[in-house]
Coordinates of N, CA and C and ligand atoms in Angstrom, one line a residue:
X18 N -89.9 48.0 112.2 CA -91.0 48.1 112.6 C -91.5 49.3 113.0
X19 N -92.8 49.7 112.4 CA -93.5 50.8 112.9 C -94.0 51.0 114.4
X20 N -93.7 52.1 114.7 CA -93.7 52.3 116.2 C -94.8 53.5 116.6
X21 N -96.1 53.2 115.6 CA -97.0 54.0 115.6 C -97.5 54.5 117.1
X22 N -98.0 53.3 117.7 CA -98.6 53.6 118.9 C -97.5 54.6 120.0
X23 N -96.3 54.0 119.7 CA -95.2 54.5 120.8 C -95.1 56.2 120.4
X24 N -95.2 56.5 119.2 CA -95.0 57.8 118.6 C -96.1 58.6 119.1
X25 N -97.7 58.0 119.1 CA -98.9 58.4 119.5 C -98.7 59.0 120.7
X26 N -98.3 58.0 121.7 CA -98.2 57.8 123.3 C -97.3 59.3 123.5
X27 N -95.9 59.3 122.7 CA -95.1 60.5 123.1 C -95.6 61.7 122.9
X28 N -96.5 61.9 121.8 CA -97.2 63.2 121.3 C -98.0 63.6 122.5
X29 N -98.6 62.6 123.3 CA -99.6 63.0 124.0 C -100.9 63.0 123.4
X30 N -101.1 62.1 122.4 CA -102.4 61.9 121.6 C -103.4 61.2 122.5
X31 N -104.4 61.7 122.8 CA -105.4 61.1 123.7 C -105.8 59.8 123.2
X32 N -105.5 58.4 123.8 CA -105.7 57.3 123.1 C -107.2 56.9 123.7
X33 N -108.3 57.2 123.0 CA -109.4 56.5 123.4 C -109.5 55.3 122.8
X34 N -110.2 54.3 123.5 CA -110.1 52.8 123.0 C -110.6 52.7 121.4
X35 N -111.2 53.6 120.8 CA -111.4 53.8 119.4 C -110.3 54.1 118.7
X36 N -109.7 55.2 119.3 CA -108.4 55.7 118.5 C -107.2 54.5 118.8
X37 N -107.0 53.8 119.9 CA -106.4 52.8 119.9 C -106.4 51.8 118.8
X38 N -107.6 51.2 118.6 CA -107.8 50.4 118.1 C -107.5 50.6 116.7
X39 N -107.8 51.8 116.0 CA -107.2 52.4 114.7 C -105.7 52.1 114.5
X40 N -105.3 52.6 115.6 CA -103.6 52.7 115.6 C -102.9 51.2 115.5
X41 N -103.6 50.4 116.5 CA -103.1 48.9 116.6 C -103.3 48.2 115.3
X42 N -104.5 48.4 114.4 CA -104.7 48.1 113.1 C -103.8 48.3 112.4
X43 N -103.1 49.6 112.4 CA -102.1 50.2 111.5 C -100.9 49.9 111.8
X44 N -100.4 49.5 112.9 CA -99.3 49.2 113.4 C -98.6 48.1 112.9
X45 N -97.1 48.2 112.2 CA -96.6 47.1 111.4 C -96.0 47.6 110.3
X46 N -95.4 46.5 109.7 CA -94.3 46.8 108.4 C -95.2 46.4 107.3
X47 N -94.8 47.0 106.2 CA -95.7 46.8 105.0 C -97.4 46.7 105.3
X48 N -97.5 47.8 106.2 CA -98.9 47.9 106.3 C -99.5 49.1 105.4
X49 N -100.6 48.8 104.5 CA -101.2 49.7 103.4 C -102.6 49.4 103.5
X50 N -103.4 49.7 104.4 CA -104.8 49.4 104.3 C -105.5 50.6 103.9
X51 N -106.7 50.0 103.1 CA -107.9 51.2 102.7 C -108.2 51.4 103.9
X52 N -109.2 52.7 103.9 CA -110.1 53.1 105.3 C -111.2 51.8 105.6
X53 N -111.5 51.0 104.4 CA -112.9 50.3 104.8 C -111.9 48.9 105.3
X54 N -110.8 48.6 105.2 CA -110.1 47.6 105.7 C -109.5 47.7 107.1
X55 N -109.5 49.1 107.4 CA -109.2 49.6 109.0 C -110.4 49.3 109.5
X56 N -111.5 49.8 108.8 CA -112.9 49.6 109.7 C -113.0 48.2 109.9
X57 N -113.0 47.2 109.0 CA -113.3 45.9 109.2 C -112.5 45.0 110.4
X58 N -111.2 45.5 110.3 CA -110.3 45.0 111.1 C -110.5 45.4 112.7
X59 N -110.6 47.1 112.6 CA -111.1 47.7 114.0 C -112.4 47.1 114.6
X60 N -113.3 46.9 113.6 CA -114.6 45.9 114.0 C -114.4 44.9 114.7
X61 N -113.7 44.2 114.0 CA -113.5 42.7 114.5 C -113.1 42.6 116.3
X62 N -112.3 43.9 116.5 CA -111.6 43.9 117.9 C -112.9 44.6 118.8
X63 N -113.3 45.8 118.4 CA -114.4 46.7 118.9 C -115.5 46.9 118.2
X64 N -116.6 45.8 118.0 CA -117.3 45.8 117.0 C -118.3 47.0 117.0
X65 N -118.3 48.0 118.2 CA -119.4 49.1 118.0 C -118.3 50.3 117.2
X66 N -117.5 50.3 116.8 CA -116.6 51.2 116.3 C -117.2 51.6 114.9
X67 N -117.6 53.0 114.6 CA -118.2 53.4 113.6 C -117.2 53.7 112.1
X68 N -117.8 53.8 111.0 CA -117.0 53.8 109.8 C -116.6 55.5 109.9
X69 N -117.2 56.1 110.6 CA -117.3 58.0 110.7 C -116.0 57.8 111.7
X70 N -116.0 56.9 112.8 CA -114.6 57.4 113.7 C -113.6 56.9 113.1
X71 N -113.7 55.9 112.2 CA -112.4 55.3 112.0 C -112.0 56.2 110.8
X72 N -112.9 56.9 109.9 CA -112.4 57.9 108.9 C -111.9 59.1 109.6
X73 N -112.7 59.5 110.5 CA -112.1 60.8 111.2 C -110.4 60.5 111.9
X74 N -110.6 59.4 112.5 CA -109.2 58.9 113.0 C -108.2 59.0 111.9
X75 N -108.3 58.4 110.9 CA -107.3 58.2 109.8 C -107.2 59.7 109.4
X76 N -108.0 60.6 109.3 CA -107.8 61.8 108.8 C -106.8 62.9 110.1
X77 N -107.1 62.5 111.2 CA -106.2 63.2 112.3 C -104.9 62.5 112.3
X78 N -104.7 61.1 112.1 CA -103.5 60.7 112.0 C -102.6 61.3 110.6
X79 N -103.2 61.4 109.8 CA -102.6 61.9 108.6 C -102.2 63.6 108.9
X80 N -103.2 64.3 109.4 CA -103.0 65.6 109.7 C -101.5 65.8 110.7
X81 N -101.6 64.6 111.6 CA -100.5 65.0 112.3 C -99.1 64.3 111.7
X82 N -99.1 63.8 110.6 CA -98.1 63.4 109.9 C -97.7 62.1 110.5
X83 N -98.3 61.3 111.3 CA -98.1 60.0 111.8 C -98.1 58.9 110.8
X84 N -99.2 59.2 109.9 CA -99.6 58.2 108.9 C -99.4 58.8 107.7
X85 N -99.2 58.2 106.5 CA -99.1 58.6 105.2 C -100.3 57.9 104.3
X86 N -100.6 59.0 103.3 CA -101.6 58.6 102.7 C -100.8 58.0 101.3
X87 N -101.4 56.8 100.7 CA -100.6 56.0 99.7 C -101.8 55.9 98.5
X88 N -101.2 56.8 97.3 CA -102.2 56.9 96.2 C -101.7 55.8 95.3
X89 N -102.5 54.7 95.0 CA -102.2 53.8 94.2 C -103.4 53.9 92.8
X90 N -102.9 54.6 91.8 CA -103.9 54.8 90.8 C -105.0 54.2 90.2
X91 N -106.4 54.5 90.5 CA -107.4 53.9 90.2 C -107.8 52.9 91.5
X92 N -107.0 52.9 92.6 CA -107.8 52.1 93.6 C -107.7 52.9 94.7
X93 N -108.4 52.6 95.6 CA -108.9 53.2 97.0 C -107.6 53.6 97.6
X94 N -107.6 54.7 98.2 CA -106.0 55.4 98.7 C -106.2 54.7 100.1
X95 N -104.7 54.2 100.4 CA -104.2 53.4 101.3 C -103.5 54.4 102.7
X96 N -103.5 53.5 103.6 CA -102.9 54.1 104.9 C -101.6 53.4 105.5
X97 N -100.7 54.2 105.3 CA -99.1 53.8 105.6 C -98.6 54.2 107.1
X98 N -98.3 53.5 108.1 CA -98.1 54.1 109.4 C -96.4 54.2 109.3
X99 N -95.7 53.9 108.3 CA -94.3 54.2 108.3 C -94.1 55.7 107.8
X100 N -94.9 56.8 108.2 CA -94.9 58.0 107.8 C -93.6 58.6 108.0
X101 N -92.9 58.1 109.1 CA -91.5 58.8 109.6 C -90.1 58.2 109.1
X102 N -90.6 57.2 108.2 CA -89.3 56.5 107.6 C -89.4 56.5 106.1
X103 N -88.2 57.0 105.8 CA -88.2 57.3 104.4 C -88.1 55.9 103.3
X104 N -89.3 55.7 102.7 CA -89.1 54.3 102.0 C -89.9 54.6 100.7
X105 N -89.8 53.6 99.8 CA -90.6 53.6 98.5 C -91.7 52.5 98.3
X106 N -92.4 52.5 97.6 CA -93.1 51.4 97.2 C -92.9 50.4 96.0
X107 N -93.4 49.1 96.4 CA -93.2 48.2 95.2 C -94.6 47.6 95.3
X108 N -95.5 47.9 93.8 CA -96.9 47.6 93.9 C -97.1 46.4 92.8
X109 N -97.9 45.6 93.1 CA -98.2 44.4 92.1 C -99.6 44.7 91.5
X110 N -99.2 45.0 90.2 CA -100.3 45.6 89.2 C -101.5 44.7 89.2
X111 N -101.5 43.7 89.5 CA -102.7 42.6 89.5 C -103.5 42.7 90.7
X112 N -102.7 42.2 91.8 CA -103.9 42.5 93.3 C -103.4 43.7 93.9
X113 N -102.5 44.6 94.0 CA -102.7 45.8 94.3 C -101.5 45.5 95.6
X114 N -101.1 44.6 95.9 CA -100.2 44.4 97.3 C -99.1 45.6 97.2
X115 N -98.8 46.1 98.2 CA -97.8 47.0 98.4 C -96.7 46.6 99.4
X116 N -95.3 46.7 99.2 CA -94.2 46.3 99.8 C -93.3 47.6 100.3
X117 N -92.9 47.8 101.2 CA -92.0 49.1 101.5 C -90.9 48.7 101.1
X118 N -89.9 49.4 100.4 CA -88.7 49.1 99.9 C -87.6 50.2 100.1
X119 N -86.7 50.1 100.4 CA -85.5 51.2 100.4 C -84.3 50.9 99.4
X120 N -84.6 51.6 98.4 CA -83.8 51.4 97.2 C -82.4 52.2 97.7
X121 N -81.0 51.7 97.0 CA -79.6 52.2 97.5 C -79.9 53.7 96.8
X122 N -79.3 54.3 97.6 CA -78.8 55.9 97.0 C -80.2 57.0 97.6
X123 N -80.3 58.1 97.5 CA -81.1 59.1 97.7 C -81.9 59.6 96.6
X124 N -83.2 59.3 96.5 CA -83.8 59.5 95.1 C -83.9 61.2 95.0
X125 N -83.8 61.9 96.3 CA -83.7 63.2 95.9 C -82.3 63.7 95.2
X126 N -81.3 63.0 95.6 CA -80.1 63.4 95.0 C -79.8 62.7 93.2
X127 N -80.8 62.1 93.1 CA -81.0 61.6 91.4 C -81.5 62.4 90.7
X128 N -81.8 63.8 90.9 CA -82.3 64.6 90.2 C -81.4 66.0 90.1
X129 N -80.7 66.1 89.0 CA -80.0 67.1 88.7 C -80.4 68.3 89.3
X130 N -79.1 69.5 89.2 CA -79.8 70.7 89.3 C -80.4 71.3 88.1
X131 N -80.1 71.1 87.0 CA -80.7 71.2 85.7 C -82.5 70.5 85.7
X132 N -82.6 69.9 86.3 CA -83.7 69.2 86.1 C -84.7 69.8 87.6
X133 N -84.2 70.7 88.5 CA -85.0 70.8 89.6 C -85.6 72.4 89.3
X134 N -85.3 72.8 87.9 CA -85.9 74.2 87.6 C -86.2 75.1 88.6
X135 N -85.0 75.2 89.6 CA -85.2 76.4 90.7 C -86.0 75.9 91.9
X136 N -86.8 74.7 91.8 CA -87.6 74.4 92.8 C -86.6 74.1 94.1
X137 N -87.0 74.4 95.5 CA -86.8 73.7 96.7 C -87.2 72.1 96.4
X138 N -86.4 71.1 96.1 CA -87.1 69.9 96.1 C -87.1 69.1 97.5
X139 N -88.1 68.7 98.0 CA -88.2 68.3 99.3 C -88.6 67.0 99.6
X140 N -88.8 66.3 98.8 CA -89.4 64.7 98.7 C -89.4 64.1 97.6
X141 N -89.0 62.9 97.5 CA -89.6 62.1 96.2 C -90.2 60.7 96.4
X142 N -91.1 60.6 95.7 CA -92.1 59.2 96.0 C -91.8 58.2 94.5
X143 N -91.1 57.5 94.7 CA -90.7 56.4 93.7 C -91.7 55.2 93.9
X144 N -92.5 54.7 92.9 CA -93.2 53.5 92.9 C -92.7 52.6 91.9
X145 N -92.4 51.6 92.3 CA -92.0 50.5 91.4 C -93.2 49.2 91.1
X146 N -93.2 49.2 90.1 CA -94.5 48.4 89.7 C -93.8 46.9 89.0
X147 N -94.8 46.0 89.4 CA -94.7 44.5 88.9 C -95.6 43.7 89.3
X148 N -95.4 42.6 89.4 CA -96.3 41.3 89.4 C -95.8 40.6 90.8
X149 N -96.7 40.4 92.0 CA -96.2 39.8 93.0 C -96.0 38.1 92.6
X150 N -95.3 37.5 93.4 CA -95.1 36.1 93.4 C -96.3 35.2 93.3
X151 N -97.5 35.9 93.8 CA -98.6 35.1 94.0 C -99.5 35.3 92.8
X152 N -99.4 36.4 92.3 CA -100.0 36.4 91.0 C -99.3 36.0 89.8
X153 N -98.1 35.8 89.7 CA -97.1 35.5 88.7 C -97.7 34.1 88.5
X154 N -97.7 33.8 87.0 CA -98.1 32.2 86.5 C -96.6 31.8 86.1
X155 N -96.3 30.8 86.7 CA -94.7 30.5 86.0 C -95.1 29.2 85.0
Ligands
LIG29 ZN1 -100.1 40.4 93.3
LIG30 ZN1 -95.1 52.2 102.7

């Protein structure tokens, strides 16, 4: 379970009503919302929250390293509260649903020294692609 709110409290991030609602909307597992989705969900709880506030808050959370941006090619950027937990993504090519997955082994270790080309390799993002059960027609 993502503990975004707890992490933000521990960092002393000033939790205004608007920031809290954005963080609450993002809290959880397998959460990968677009900025527009965050705005719609936050607006249901706090009708006066503006799109600009949502975008600014998302930008701050990314800058803090507490929320990760997930790019899924050709679709809107998504925001992932599990920024502190190493995981990879499983993406449905039809509807764009994303699940957090934890493959066996360390993806960094899978790259041999010869293929590192002298780089200090710091992270690996692996995307598994497929068709989710809702989109699959049996
Ligand atoms: Zn799907
Ligand atoms: Zn994720």
